[in-house]
């Protein structure tokens, strides 16, 4: 197979693997009755962070983060507070949010069938390779 064909096959397989991972993730969070974006945000919010930082980590725009924050705040899982720069809204977990985050993390880790098929060494290599792909 030529370079272009190999690159295409890798791209197709990456997309297929990502779809399987997304399905596994959605199934694992279903009992928590959170949207997928809200669950992802909760898992990423390990310490207070500006909404902009969370939007960068989720690769989405500020208006979308506002909707996610609304969902989490309505459920009592996060709180918004003004940052040092009053134009900045900080998001932080509430006590119920921290408990939910821990439960989500456990559920997602336990049900990650795709990645559990790989050995520890393979997962380490995949993490390194994906990191290189993300940074360009």
mmCIF file of C-alpha atoms in Angstrom:
data_model
loop_
_atom_site.group_PDB
_atom_site.id
_atom_site.type_symbol
_atom_site.label_atom_id
_atom_site.label_comp_id
_atom_site.label_asym_id
_atom_site.label_seq_id
_atom_site.Cartn_x
_atom_site.Cartn_y
_atom_site.Cartn_z
ATOM 1 C CA UNK A 1 0.000 0.000 0.000
ATOM 2 C CA UNK A 2 1.325 3.465 -0.865
ATOM 3 C CA UNK A 3 1.737 6.357 1.628
ATOM 4 C CA UNK A 4 -1.577 7.984 0.666
ATOM 5 C CA UNK A 5 -3.435 4.682 1.038
ATOM 6 C CA UNK A 6 -1.814 4.014 4.399
ATOM 7 C CA UNK A 7 -2.687 7.517 5.611
ATOM 8 C CA UNK A 8 -6.309 7.041 4.488
ATOM 9 C CA UNK A 9 -6.559 3.678 6.245
ATOM 10 C CA UNK A 10 -5.146 5.144 9.462
ATOM 11 C CA UNK A 11 -7.596 8.056 9.292
ATOM 12 C CA UNK A 12 -10.548 5.698 8.743
ATOM 13 C CA UNK A 13 -9.468 3.461 11.625
ATOM 14 C CA UNK A 14 -8.982 6.449 13.939
ATOM 15 C CA UNK A 15 -12.492 7.682 13.164
ATOM 16 C CA UNK A 16 -13.958 4.199 13.705
ATOM 17 C CA UNK A 17 -12.114 3.825 17.022
ATOM 18 C CA UNK A 18 -13.281 7.281 18.095
ATOM 19 C CA UNK A 19 -16.885 6.332 17.326
ATOM 20 C CA UNK A 20 -16.584 3.188 19.444
ATOM 21 C CA UNK A 21 -15.045 5.214 22.278
ATOM 22 C CA UNK A 22 -17.863 7.764 22.066
ATOM 23 C CA UNK A 23 -20.478 4.992 22.228
ATOM 24 C CA UNK A 24 -18.778 3.383 25.234
ATOM 25 C CA UNK A 25 -18.569 6.784 26.937
ATOM 26 C CA UNK A 26 -22.247 7.560 26.293
ATOM 27 C CA UNK A 27 -23.296 4.149 27.638
ATOM 28 C CA UNK A 28 -21.170 4.516 30.760
ATOM 29 C CA UNK A 29 -22.580 7.946 31.657
ATOM 30 C CA UNK A 30 -26.236 7.145 30.854
ATOM 31 C CA UNK A 31 -27.126 6.256 34.473
ATOM 32 C CA UNK A 32 -26.011 9.737 35.582
ATOM 33 C CA UNK A 33 -28.540 11.477 33.306
ATOM 34 C CA UNK A 34 -26.014 14.038 32.052
ATOM 35 C CA UNK A 35 -25.466 15.075 28.472
ATOM 36 C CA UNK A 36 -22.199 13.851 26.951
ATOM 37 C CA UNK A 37 -20.744 17.390 26.827
ATOM 38 C CA UNK A 38 -21.714 18.029 30.465
ATOM 39 C CA UNK A 39 -20.126 14.756 31.574
ATOM 40 C CA UNK A 40 -16.944 15.560 29.649
ATOM 41 C CA UNK A 41 -16.826 19.017 31.237
ATOM 42 C CA UNK A 42 -17.347 17.603 34.715
ATOM 43 C CA UNK A 43 -14.523 15.106 34.196
ATOM 44 C CA UNK A 44 -12.184 17.879 33.029
ATOM 45 C CA UNK A 45 -13.025 20.231 35.884
ATOM 46 C CA UNK A 46 -10.572 18.956 38.488
ATOM 47 C CA UNK A 47 -9.893 22.422 39.904
ATOM 48 C CA UNK A 48 -11.553 25.827 39.535
ATOM 49 C CA UNK A 49 -11.070 27.080 35.992
ATOM 50 C CA UNK A 50 -12.191 29.969 33.814
ATOM 51 C CA UNK A 51 -14.939 29.083 31.355
ATOM 52 C CA UNK A 52 -12.523 29.948 28.518
ATOM 53 C CA UNK A 53 -10.056 27.275 29.682
ATOM 54 C CA UNK A 54 -12.818 24.681 29.752
ATOM 55 C CA UNK A 55 -13.974 25.698 26.269
ATOM 56 C CA UNK A 56 -10.391 25.253 25.027
ATOM 57 C CA UNK A 57 -10.117 21.821 26.649
ATOM 58 C CA UNK A 58 -13.431 20.743 25.123
ATOM 59 C CA UNK A 59 -12.625 22.393 21.771
ATOM 60 C CA UNK A 60 -15.894 24.311 21.638
ATOM 61 C CA UNK A 61 -16.979 27.927 21.634
ATOM 62 C CA UNK A 62 -17.829 30.063 24.649
ATOM 63 C CA UNK A 63 -21.590 30.064 24.031
ATOM 64 C CA UNK A 64 -21.642 26.256 24.100
ATOM 65 C CA UNK A 65 -19.725 26.219 27.396
ATOM 66 C CA UNK A 66 -22.336 28.571 28.815
ATOM 67 C CA UNK A 67 -25.071 26.014 28.020
ATOM 68 C CA UNK A 68 -22.994 23.204 29.554
ATOM 69 C CA UNK A 69 -22.332 25.311 32.660
ATOM 70 C CA UNK A 70 -26.053 26.085 32.902
ATOM 71 C CA UNK A 71 -26.857 22.358 32.885
ATOM 72 C CA UNK A 72 -24.255 21.557 35.536
ATOM 73 C CA UNK A 73 -25.175 24.533 37.709
ATOM 74 C CA UNK A 74 -28.896 23.681 37.541
ATOM 75 C CA UNK A 75 -28.038 20.204 38.823
ATOM 76 C CA UNK A 76 -25.983 21.717 41.663
ATOM 77 C CA UNK A 77 -22.749 20.164 40.387
ATOM 78 C CA UNK A 78 -20.776 23.362 39.772
ATOM 79 C CA UNK A 79 -20.815 26.951 40.858
ATOM 80 C CA UNK A 80 -19.824 30.065 38.954
ATOM 81 C CA UNK A 81 -17.863 32.787 40.685
ATOM 82 C CA UNK A 82 -16.267 35.957 39.359
ATOM 83 C CA UNK A 83 -12.547 35.670 38.712
ATOM 84 C CA UNK A 84 -9.895 38.229 39.672
ATOM 85 C CA UNK A 85 -10.745 39.867 36.350
ATOM 86 C CA UNK A 86 -14.474 40.364 36.922
ATOM 87 C CA UNK A 87 -15.165 39.686 33.240
ATOM 88 C CA UNK A 88 -14.011 36.088 33.786
ATOM 89 C CA UNK A 89 -16.370 33.482 35.205
ATOM 90 C CA UNK A 90 -14.699 30.723 37.202
ATOM 91 C CA UNK A 91 -16.269 27.274 37.325
ATOM 92 C CA UNK A 92 -15.678 25.024 40.306
ATOM 93 C CA UNK A 93 -17.149 21.775 41.525
ATOM 94 C CA UNK A 94 -19.562 21.731 44.427
ATOM 95 C CA UNK A 95 -19.354 18.854 46.921
ATOM 96 C CA UNK A 96 -22.062 16.933 44.998
ATOM 97 C CA UNK A 97 -20.186 17.758 41.778
ATOM 98 C CA UNK A 98 -16.953 16.308 43.163
ATOM 99 C CA UNK A 99 -18.784 13.120 44.160
ATOM 100 C CA UNK A 100 -20.432 12.920 40.730
ATOM 101 C CA UNK A 101 -17.057 13.476 39.027
ATOM 102 C CA UNK A 102 -15.533 10.601 41.006
ATOM 103 C CA UNK A 103 -18.452 8.293 40.195
ATOM 104 C CA UNK A 104 -18.311 9.278 36.508
ATOM 105 C CA UNK A 105 -14.578 8.654 36.381
ATOM 106 C CA UNK A 106 -15.006 5.205 37.904
ATOM 107 C CA UNK A 107 -17.861 4.304 35.544
ATOM 108 C CA UNK A 108 -16.016 5.513 32.441
ATOM 109 C CA UNK A 109 -12.811 3.689 33.397
ATOM 110 C CA UNK A 110 -14.647 0.438 34.118
ATOM 111 C CA UNK A 111 -16.576 0.408 30.856
ATOM 112 C CA UNK A 112 -13.868 1.432 28.431
ATOM 113 C CA UNK A 113 -13.978 -1.799 26.444
ATOM 114 C CA UNK A 114 -12.025 -0.456 23.480
ATOM 115 C CA UNK A 115 -8.963 0.601 25.429
ATOM 116 C CA UNK A 116 -9.093 -2.352 27.813
ATOM 117 C CA UNK A 117 -8.320 -4.571 24.815
ATOM 118 C CA UNK A 118 -4.846 -3.016 24.700
ATOM 119 C CA UNK A 119 -1.940 -3.909 26.941
ATOM 120 C CA UNK A 120 -0.513 -1.275 29.262
ATOM 121 C CA UNK A 121 2.436 -0.806 26.894
ATOM 122 C CA UNK A 122 0.092 -0.407 23.912
ATOM 123 C CA UNK A 123 -2.009 2.182 25.772
ATOM 124 C CA UNK A 124 1.152 4.089 26.698
ATOM 125 C CA UNK A 125 2.311 4.071 23.066
ATOM 126 C CA UNK A 126 -1.118 5.124 21.817
ATOM 127 C CA UNK A 127 -1.219 8.001 24.310
ATOM 128 C CA UNK A 128 2.191 9.194 23.123
ATOM 129 C CA UNK A 129 1.249 8.932 19.433
ATOM 130 C CA UNK A 130 -2.098 10.689 19.917
ATOM 131 C CA UNK A 131 -0.320 13.447 21.827
ATOM 132 C CA UNK A 132 1.983 13.972 18.871
ATOM 133 C CA UNK A 133 -0.967 14.069 16.478
ATOM 134 C CA UNK A 134 -2.760 16.646 18.633
ATOM 135 C CA UNK A 135 0.207 18.993 18.850
ATOM 136 C CA UNK A 136 0.961 18.736 15.153
#
